[in-house]
């Protein structure tokens, strides 16, 4: 049924878009953590901007990760049932 195929494709596209956003945020988070570790290792402290950026990334991930999980479950359900 073409309607079912379209639904599965739309769900998978949503899942892929969310996965890309989550992956980008995780990469950004890792870069921030590495930068902060280097600063602390050199006897410094993280800047206010670094701390704020870390909080922002964390909040975005907190929002997107459940959406990604839901999209993955929906895609799997539609594709295999």
PDB file of N, CA and C in Angstrom:
ATOM      1  N   UNK A   1       0.849  -1.186   0.000  1.00  0.00           N
ATOM      2  CA  UNK A   1       0.000   0.000   0.000  1.00  0.00           C
ATOM      3  C   UNK A   1       0.894   1.250   0.000  1.00  0.00           C
ATOM      4  N   UNK A   2       0.754   2.110  -0.991  1.00  0.00           N
ATOM      5  CA  UNK A   2       1.605   3.308  -1.084  1.00  0.00           C
ATOM      6  C   UNK A   2       1.495   4.233   0.122  1.00  0.00           C
ATOM      7  N   UNK A   3       0.335   4.311   0.733  1.00  0.00           N
ATOM      8  CA  UNK A   3       0.166   5.182   1.899  1.00  0.00           C
ATOM      9  C   UNK A   3       1.026   4.705   3.069  1.00  0.00           C
ATOM     10  N   UNK A   4       1.113   3.403   3.249  1.00  0.00           N
ATOM     11  CA  UNK A   4       1.931   2.840   4.328  1.00  0.00           C
ATOM     12  C   UNK A   4       3.409   3.130   4.055  1.00  0.00           C
ATOM     13  N   UNK A   5       3.812   2.952   2.802  1.00  0.00           N
ATOM     14  CA  UNK A   5       5.206   3.219   2.435  1.00  0.00           C
ATOM     15  C   UNK A   5       5.539   4.689   2.683  1.00  0.00           C
ATOM     16  N   UNK A   6       4.638   5.583   2.292  1.00  0.00           N
ATOM     17  CA  UNK A   6       4.860   7.018   2.524  1.00  0.00           C
ATOM     18  C   UNK A   6       4.974   7.330   4.006  1.00  0.00           C
ATOM     19  N   UNK A   7       4.155   6.694   4.819  1.00  0.00           N
ATOM     20  CA  UNK A   7       4.187   6.906   6.270  1.00  0.00           C
ATOM     21  C   UNK A   7       5.518   6.433   6.852  1.00  0.00           C
ATOM     22  N   UNK A   8       5.968   5.257   6.406  1.00  0.00           N
ATOM     23  CA  UNK A   8       7.246   4.723   6.886  1.00  0.00           C
ATOM     24  C   UNK A   8       8.391   5.645   6.466  1.00  0.00           C
ATOM     25  N   UNK A   9       8.374   6.096   5.225  1.00  0.00           N
ATOM     26  CA  UNK A   9       9.433   6.983   4.743  1.00  0.00           C
ATOM     27  C   UNK A   9       9.452   8.316   5.494  1.00  0.00           C
ATOM     28  N   UNK A  10       8.293   8.858   5.763  1.00  0.00           N
ATOM     29  CA  UNK A  10       8.207  10.116   6.510  1.00  0.00           C
ATOM     30  C   UNK A  10       8.732   9.934   7.936  1.00  0.00           C
ATOM     31  N   UNK A  11       8.357   8.840   8.571  1.00  0.00           N
ATOM     32  CA  UNK A  11       8.827   8.565   9.933  1.00  0.00           C
ATOM     33  C   UNK A  11      10.340   8.386   9.948  1.00  0.00           C
ATOM     34  N   UNK A  12      10.872   7.690   8.936  1.00  0.00           N
ATOM     35  CA  UNK A  12      12.314   7.472   8.873  1.00  0.00           C
ATOM     36  C   UNK A  12      13.056   8.776   8.607  1.00  0.00           C
ATOM     37  N   UNK A  13      12.495   9.643   7.783  1.00  0.00           N
ATOM     38  CA  UNK A  13      13.125  10.937   7.518  1.00  0.00           C
ATOM     39  C   UNK A  13      13.194  11.771   8.798  1.00  0.00           C
ATOM     40  N   UNK A  14      12.118  11.764   9.561  1.00  0.00           N
ATOM     41  CA  UNK A  14      12.104  12.476  10.840  1.00  0.00           C
ATOM     42  C   UNK A  14      13.166  11.912  11.771  1.00  0.00           C
ATOM     43  N   UNK A  15      13.254  10.587  11.823  1.00  0.00           N
ATOM     44  CA  UNK A  15      14.241   9.927  12.685  1.00  0.00           C
ATOM     45  C   UNK A  15      15.653  10.319  12.276  1.00  0.00           C
ATOM     46  N   UNK A  16      15.923  10.319  10.969  1.00  0.00           N
ATOM     47  CA  UNK A  16      17.260  10.668  10.491  1.00  0.00           C
ATOM     48  C   UNK A  16      17.612  12.119  10.795  1.00  0.00           C
ATOM     49  N   UNK A  17      16.663  13.018  10.642  1.00  0.00           N
ATOM     50  CA  UNK A  17      16.905  14.430  10.953  1.00  0.00           C
ATOM     51  C   UNK A  17      17.223  14.614  12.438  1.00  0.00           C
ATOM     52  N   UNK A  18      16.447  13.954  13.281  1.00  0.00           N
ATOM     53  CA  UNK A  18      16.704  14.048  14.722  1.00  0.00           C
ATOM     54  C   UNK A  18      18.054  13.438  15.073  1.00  0.00           C
ATOM     55  N   UNK A  19      18.400  12.304  14.437  1.00  0.00           N
ATOM     56  CA  UNK A  19      19.686  11.656  14.702  1.00  0.00           C
ATOM     57  C   UNK A  19      20.840  12.590  14.349  1.00  0.00           C
ATOM     58  N   UNK A  20      20.729  13.287  13.225  1.00  0.00           N
ATOM     59  CA  UNK A  20      21.779  14.229  12.827  1.00  0.00           C
ATOM     60  C   UNK A  20      21.920  15.362  13.840  1.00  0.00           C
ATOM     61  N   UNK A  21      20.788  15.883  14.315  1.00  0.00           N
ATOM     62  CA  UNK A  21      20.836  16.967  15.302  1.00  0.00           C
ATOM     63  C   UNK A  21      21.472  16.491  16.609  1.00  0.00           C
ATOM     64  N   UNK A  22      21.064  15.303  17.066  1.00  0.00           N
ATOM     65  CA  UNK A  22      21.605  14.757  18.314  1.00  0.00           C
ATOM     66  C   UNK A  22      23.101  14.487  18.161  1.00  0.00           C
ATOM     67  N   UNK A  23      23.502  13.911  17.038  1.00  0.00           N
ATOM     68  CA  UNK A  23      24.928  13.635  16.810  1.00  0.00           C
ATOM     69  C   UNK A  23      25.738  14.922  16.817  1.00  0.00           C
ATOM     70  N   UNK A  24      25.221  15.976  16.167  1.00  0.00           N
ATOM     71  CA  UNK A  24      25.929  17.254  16.133  1.00  0.00           C
ATOM     72  C   UNK A  24      26.060  17.843  17.539  1.00  0.00           C
ATOM     73  N   UNK A  25      24.997  17.750  18.326  1.00  0.00           N
ATOM     74  CA  UNK A  25      25.041  18.276  19.696  1.00  0.00           C
ATOM     75  C   UNK A  25      26.009  17.474  20.560  1.00  0.00           C
ATOM     76  N   UNK A  26      26.035  16.163  20.384  1.00  0.00           N
ATOM     77  CA  UNK A  26      26.977  15.332  21.151  1.00  0.00           C
ATOM     78  C   UNK A  26      28.416  15.677  20.787  1.00  0.00           C
ATOM     79  N   UNK A  27      28.662  15.911  19.515  1.00  0.00           N
ATOM     80  CA  UNK A  27      29.996  16.318  19.078  1.00  0.00           C
ATOM     81  C   UNK A  27      30.366  17.658  19.701  1.00  0.00           C
ATOM     82  N   UNK A  28      29.435  18.603  19.665  1.00  0.00           N
ATOM     83  CA  UNK A  28      29.672  19.916  20.262  1.00  0.00           C
ATOM     84  C   UNK A  28      29.961  19.783  21.756  1.00  0.00           C
ATOM     85  N   UNK A  29      29.205  18.925  22.412  1.00  0.00           N
ATOM     86  CA  UNK A  29      29.404  18.698  23.843  1.00  0.00           C
ATOM     87  C   UNK A  29      30.795  18.130  24.114  1.00  0.00           C
ATOM     88  N   UNK A  30      31.208  17.171  23.298  1.00  0.00           N
ATOM     89  CA  UNK A  30      32.530  16.565  23.477  1.00  0.00           C
ATOM     90  C   UNK A  30      33.646  17.585  23.283  1.00  0.00           C
ATOM     91  N   UNK A  31      33.493  18.450  22.301  1.00  0.00           N
ATOM     92  CA  UNK A  31      34.491  19.494  22.057  1.00  0.00           C
ATOM     93  C   UNK A  31      34.559  20.439  23.257  1.00  0.00           C
ATOM     94  N   UNK A  32      33.392  20.827  23.766  1.00  0.00           N
ATOM     95  CA  UNK A  32      33.363  21.706  24.945  1.00  0.00           C
ATOM     96  C   UNK A  32      34.042  21.054  26.142  1.00  0.00           C
ATOM     97  N   UNK A  33      33.737  19.794  26.376  1.00  0.00           N
ATOM     98  CA  UNK A  33      34.322  19.080  27.508  1.00  0.00           C
ATOM     99  C   UNK A  33      35.844  19.014  27.365  1.00  0.00           C
ATOM    100  N   UNK A  34      36.308  18.706  26.158  1.00  0.00           N
ATOM    101  CA  UNK A  34      37.759  18.643  25.938  1.00  0.00           C
ATOM    102  C   UNK A  34      38.417  19.998  26.181  1.00  0.00           C
ATOM    103  N   UNK A  35      37.778  21.053  25.710  1.00  0.00           N
ATOM    104  CA  UNK A  35      38.315  22.404  25.894  1.00  0.00           C
ATOM    105  C   UNK A  35      38.377  22.761  27.378  1.00  0.00           C
ATOM    106  N   UNK A  36      37.325  22.431  28.094  1.00  0.00           N
ATOM    107  CA  UNK A  36      37.278  22.725  29.537  1.00  0.00           C
ATOM    108  C   UNK A  36      38.327  21.896  30.278  1.00  0.00           C
ATOM    109  N   UNK A  37      38.479  20.635  29.911  1.00  0.00           N
ATOM    110  CA  UNK A  37      39.486  19.786  30.554  1.00  0.00           C
ATOM    111  C   UNK A  37      40.886  20.354  30.344  1.00  0.00           C
ATOM    112  N   UNK A  38      41.148  20.856  29.140  1.00  0.00           N
ATOM    113  CA  UNK A  38      42.458  21.443  28.868  1.00  0.00           C
ATOM    114  C   UNK A  38      42.681  22.681  29.731  1.00  0.00           C
ATOM    115  N   UNK A  39      41.668  23.505  29.861  1.00  0.00           N
ATOM    116  CA  UNK A  39      41.789  24.713  30.679  1.00  0.00           C
ATOM    117  C   UNK A  39      42.034  24.354  32.137  1.00  0.00           C
ATOM    118  N   UNK A  40      41.294  23.404  32.651  1.00  0.00           N
ATOM    119  CA  UNK A  40      41.448  22.994  34.051  1.00  0.00           C
ATOM    120  C   UNK A  40      42.805  22.316  34.255  1.00  0.00           C
ATOM    121  N   UNK A  41      43.212  21.512  33.292  1.00  0.00           N
ATOM    122  CA  UNK A  41      44.511  20.843  33.381  1.00  0.00           C
ATOM    123  C   UNK A  41      45.661  21.829  33.396  1.00  0.00           C
ATOM    124  N   UNK A  42      45.459  22.967  32.780  1.00  0.00           N
ATOM    125  CA  UNK A  42      46.492  24.002  32.751  1.00  0.00           C
ATOM    126  C   UNK A  42      46.380  24.945  33.950  1.00  0.00           C
ATOM    127  N   UNK A  43      45.504  24.580  34.891  1.00  0.00           N
ATOM    128  CA  UNK A  43      45.369  25.389  36.098  1.00  0.00           C
ATOM    129  C   UNK A  43      44.345  26.495  35.985  1.00  0.00           C
ATOM    130  N   UNK A  44      43.621  26.511  34.886  1.00  0.00           N
ATOM    131  CA  UNK A  44      42.614  27.551  34.692  1.00  0.00           C
ATOM    132  C   UNK A  44      41.225  27.080  35.076  1.00  0.00           C
ATOM    133  N   UNK A  45      40.269  27.890  34.707  1.00  0.00           N
ATOM    134  CA  UNK A  45      38.875  27.567  34.980  1.00  0.00           C
ATOM    135  C   UNK A  45      38.090  27.727  33.676  1.00  0.00           C
ATOM    136  N   UNK A  46      36.976  27.015  33.564  1.00  0.00           N
ATOM    137  CA  UNK A  46      36.150  27.215  32.376  1.00  0.00           C
ATOM    138  C   UNK A  46      35.566  28.623  32.375  1.00  0.00           C
ATOM    139  N   UNK A  47      35.410  29.176  31.189  1.00  0.00           N
ATOM    140  CA  UNK A  47      34.842  30.516  31.087  1.00  0.00           C
ATOM    141  C   UNK A  47      33.330  30.445  31.273  1.00  0.00           C
ATOM    142  N   UNK A  48      32.741  31.574  31.549  1.00  0.00           N
ATOM    143  CA  UNK A  48      31.283  31.642  31.682  1.00  0.00           C
ATOM    144  C   UNK A  48      30.610  31.239  30.375  1.00  0.00           C
ATOM    145  N   UNK A  49      31.234  31.607  29.258  1.00  0.00           N
ATOM    146  CA  UNK A  49      30.681  31.245  27.954  1.00  0.00           C
ATOM    147  C   UNK A  49      30.690  29.734  27.747  1.00  0.00           C
ATOM    148  N   UNK A  50      31.777  29.087  28.166  1.00  0.00           N
ATOM    149  CA  UNK A  50      31.865  27.633  28.032  1.00  0.00           C
ATOM    150  C   UNK A  50      30.811  26.949  28.900  1.00  0.00           C
ATOM    151  N   UNK A  51      30.653  27.446  30.098  1.00  0.00           N
ATOM    152  CA  UNK A  51      29.659  26.865  31.004  1.00  0.00           C
ATOM    153  C   UNK A  51      28.262  27.041  30.427  1.00  0.00           C
ATOM    154  N   UNK A  52      27.970  28.232  29.929  1.00  0.00           N
ATOM    155  CA  UNK A  52      26.656  28.509  29.346  1.00  0.00           C
ATOM    156  C   UNK A  52      26.421  27.662  28.098  1.00  0.00           C
ATOM    157  N   UNK A  53      27.435  27.524  27.272  1.00  0.00           N
ATOM    158  CA  UNK A  53      27.313  26.698  26.062  1.00  0.00           C
ATOM    159  C   UNK A  53      27.048  25.240  26.438  1.00  0.00           C
ATOM    160  N   UNK A  54      27.732  24.765  27.462  1.00  0.00           N
ATOM    161  CA  UNK A  54      27.518  23.395  27.932  1.00  0.00           C
ATOM    162  C   UNK A  54      26.100  23.182  28.427  1.00  0.00           C
ATOM    163  N   UNK A  55      25.579  24.149  29.166  1.00  0.00           N
ATOM    164  CA  UNK A  55      24.202  24.058  29.662  1.00  0.00           C
ATOM    165  C   UNK A  55      23.210  24.056  28.506  1.00  0.00           C
ATOM    166  N   UNK A  56      23.472  24.902  27.509  1.00  0.00           N
ATOM    167  CA  UNK A  56      22.582  24.996  26.359  1.00  0.00           C
ATOM    168  C   UNK A  56      22.542  23.666  25.597  1.00  0.00           C
ATOM    169  N   UNK A  57      23.712  23.088  25.357  1.00  0.00           N
ATOM    170  CA  UNK A  57      23.787  21.809  24.650  1.00  0.00           C
ATOM    171  C   UNK A  57      23.063  20.729  25.443  1.00  0.00           C
ATOM    172  N   UNK A  58      23.280  20.715  26.743  1.00  0.00           N
ATOM    173  CA  UNK A  58      22.654  19.711  27.601  1.00  0.00           C
ATOM    174  C   UNK A  58      21.128  19.817  27.537  1.00  0.00           C
ATOM    175  N   UNK A  59      20.611  21.032  27.584  1.00  0.00           N
ATOM    176  CA  UNK A  59      19.161  21.238  27.511  1.00  0.00           C
ATOM    177  C   UNK A  59      18.598  20.799  26.160  1.00  0.00           C
ATOM    178  N   UNK A  60      19.334  21.113  25.091  1.00  0.00           N
ATOM    179  CA  UNK A  60      18.882  20.709  23.764  1.00  0.00           C
ATOM    180  C   UNK A  60      18.854  19.189  23.643  1.00  0.00           C
ATOM    181  N   UNK A  61      19.874  18.530  24.162  1.00  0.00           N
ATOM    182  CA  UNK A  61      19.905  17.069  24.132  1.00  0.00           C
ATOM    183  C   UNK A  61      18.773  16.478  24.972  1.00  0.00           C
ATOM    184  N   UNK A  62      18.506  17.112  26.097  1.00  0.00           N
ATOM    185  CA  UNK A  62      17.439  16.654  26.984  1.00  0.00           C
ATOM    186  C   UNK A  62      16.087  16.688  26.267  1.00  0.00           C
ATOM    187  N   UNK A  63      15.925  17.626  25.353  1.00  0.00           N
ATOM    188  CA  UNK A  63      14.694  17.746  24.578  1.00  0.00           C
ATOM    189  C   UNK A  63      14.684  16.782  23.392  1.00  0.00           C
ATOM    190  N   UNK A  64      15.798  16.710  22.676  1.00  0.00           N
ATOM    191  CA  UNK A  64      15.832  15.946  21.427  1.00  0.00           C
ATOM    192  C   UNK A  64      15.979  14.438  21.609  1.00  0.00           C
ATOM    193  N   UNK A  65      16.709  13.992  22.635  1.00  0.00           N
ATOM    194  CA  UNK A  65      16.928  12.556  22.793  1.00  0.00           C
ATOM    195  C   UNK A  65      15.632  11.767  22.983  1.00  0.00           C
ATOM    196  N   UNK A  66      14.682  12.234  23.798  1.00  0.00           N
ATOM    197  CA  UNK A  66      13.413  11.498  23.890  1.00  0.00           C
ATOM    198  C   UNK A  66      12.639  11.509  22.561  1.00  0.00           C
ATOM    199  N   UNK A  67      12.730  12.612  21.828  1.00  0.00           N
ATOM    200  CA  UNK A  67      12.064  12.683  20.521  1.00  0.00           C
ATOM    201  C   UNK A  67      12.693  11.679  19.557  1.00  0.00           C
ATOM    202  N   UNK A  68      14.012  11.552  19.606  1.00  0.00           N
ATOM    203  CA  UNK A  68      14.714  10.597  18.761  1.00  0.00           C
ATOM    204  C   UNK A  68      14.300   9.174  19.115  1.00  0.00           C
ATOM    205  N   UNK A  69      14.252   8.869  20.393  1.00  0.00           N
ATOM    206  CA  UNK A  69      13.867   7.528  20.815  1.00  0.00           C
ATOM    207  C   UNK A  69      12.456   7.199  20.329  1.00  0.00           C
ATOM    208  N   UNK A  70      11.561   8.154  20.459  1.00  0.00           N
ATOM    209  CA  UNK A  70      10.188   7.961  20.010  1.00  0.00           C
ATOM    210  C   UNK A  70      10.139   7.752  18.490  1.00  0.00           C
ATOM    211  N   UNK A  71      10.907   8.534  17.766  1.00  0.00           N
ATOM    212  CA  UNK A  71      10.948   8.410  16.304  1.00  0.00           C
ATOM    213  C   UNK A  71      11.528   7.061  15.888  1.00  0.00           C
ATOM    214  N   UNK A  72      12.551   6.592  16.602  1.00  0.00           N
ATOM    215  CA  UNK A  72      13.136   5.284  16.304  1.00  0.00           C
ATOM    216  C   UNK A  72      12.115   4.171  16.532  1.00  0.00           C
ATOM    217  N   UNK A  73      11.395   4.271  17.653  1.00  0.00           N
ATOM    218  CA  UNK A  73      10.393   3.247  17.967  1.00  0.00           C
ATOM    219  C   UNK A  73       9.270   3.250  16.929  1.00  0.00           C
ATOM    220  N   UNK A  74       8.825   4.433  16.523  1.00  0.00           N
ATOM    221  CA  UNK A  74       7.761   4.538  15.531  1.00  0.00           C
ATOM    222  C   UNK A  74       8.227   3.971  14.194  1.00  0.00           C
ATOM    223  N   UNK A  75       9.422   4.313  13.782  1.00  0.00           N
ATOM    224  CA  UNK A  75       9.954   3.821  12.510  1.00  0.00           C
ATOM    225  C   UNK A  75      10.042   2.296  12.529  1.00  0.00           C
ATOM    226  N   UNK A  76      10.543   1.746  13.605  1.00  0.00           N
ATOM    227  CA  UNK A  76      10.659   0.293  13.723  1.00  0.00           C
ATOM    228  C   UNK A  76       9.274  -0.346  13.702  1.00  0.00           C
ATOM    229  N   UNK A  77       8.360   0.211  14.454  1.00  0.00           N
ATOM    230  CA  UNK A  77       7.000  -0.333  14.515  1.00  0.00           C
ATOM    231  C   UNK A  77       6.350  -0.316  13.133  1.00  0.00           C
ATOM    232  N   UNK A  78       6.469   0.785  12.434  1.00  0.00           N
ATOM    233  CA  UNK A  78       5.853   0.891  11.111  1.00  0.00           C
ATOM    234  C   UNK A  78       6.502  -0.013  10.083  1.00  0.00           C
ATOM    235  N   UNK A  79       7.819  -0.132  10.160  1.00  0.00           N
ATOM    236  CA  UNK A  79       8.548  -0.906   9.164  1.00  0.00           C
ATOM    237  C   UNK A  79       8.395  -2.415   9.335  1.00  0.00           C
ATOM    238  N   UNK A  80       8.206  -2.861  10.572  1.00  0.00           N
ATOM    239  CA  UNK A  80       8.216  -4.302  10.818  1.00  0.00           C
ATOM    240  C   UNK A  80       6.904  -4.878  11.299  1.00  0.00           C
ATOM    241  N   UNK A  81       5.859  -4.069  11.339  1.00  0.00           N
ATOM    242  CA  UNK A  81       4.571  -4.608  11.790  1.00  0.00           C
ATOM    243  C   UNK A  81       3.483  -4.358  10.802  1.00  0.00           C
TER     244      UNK A  81
END
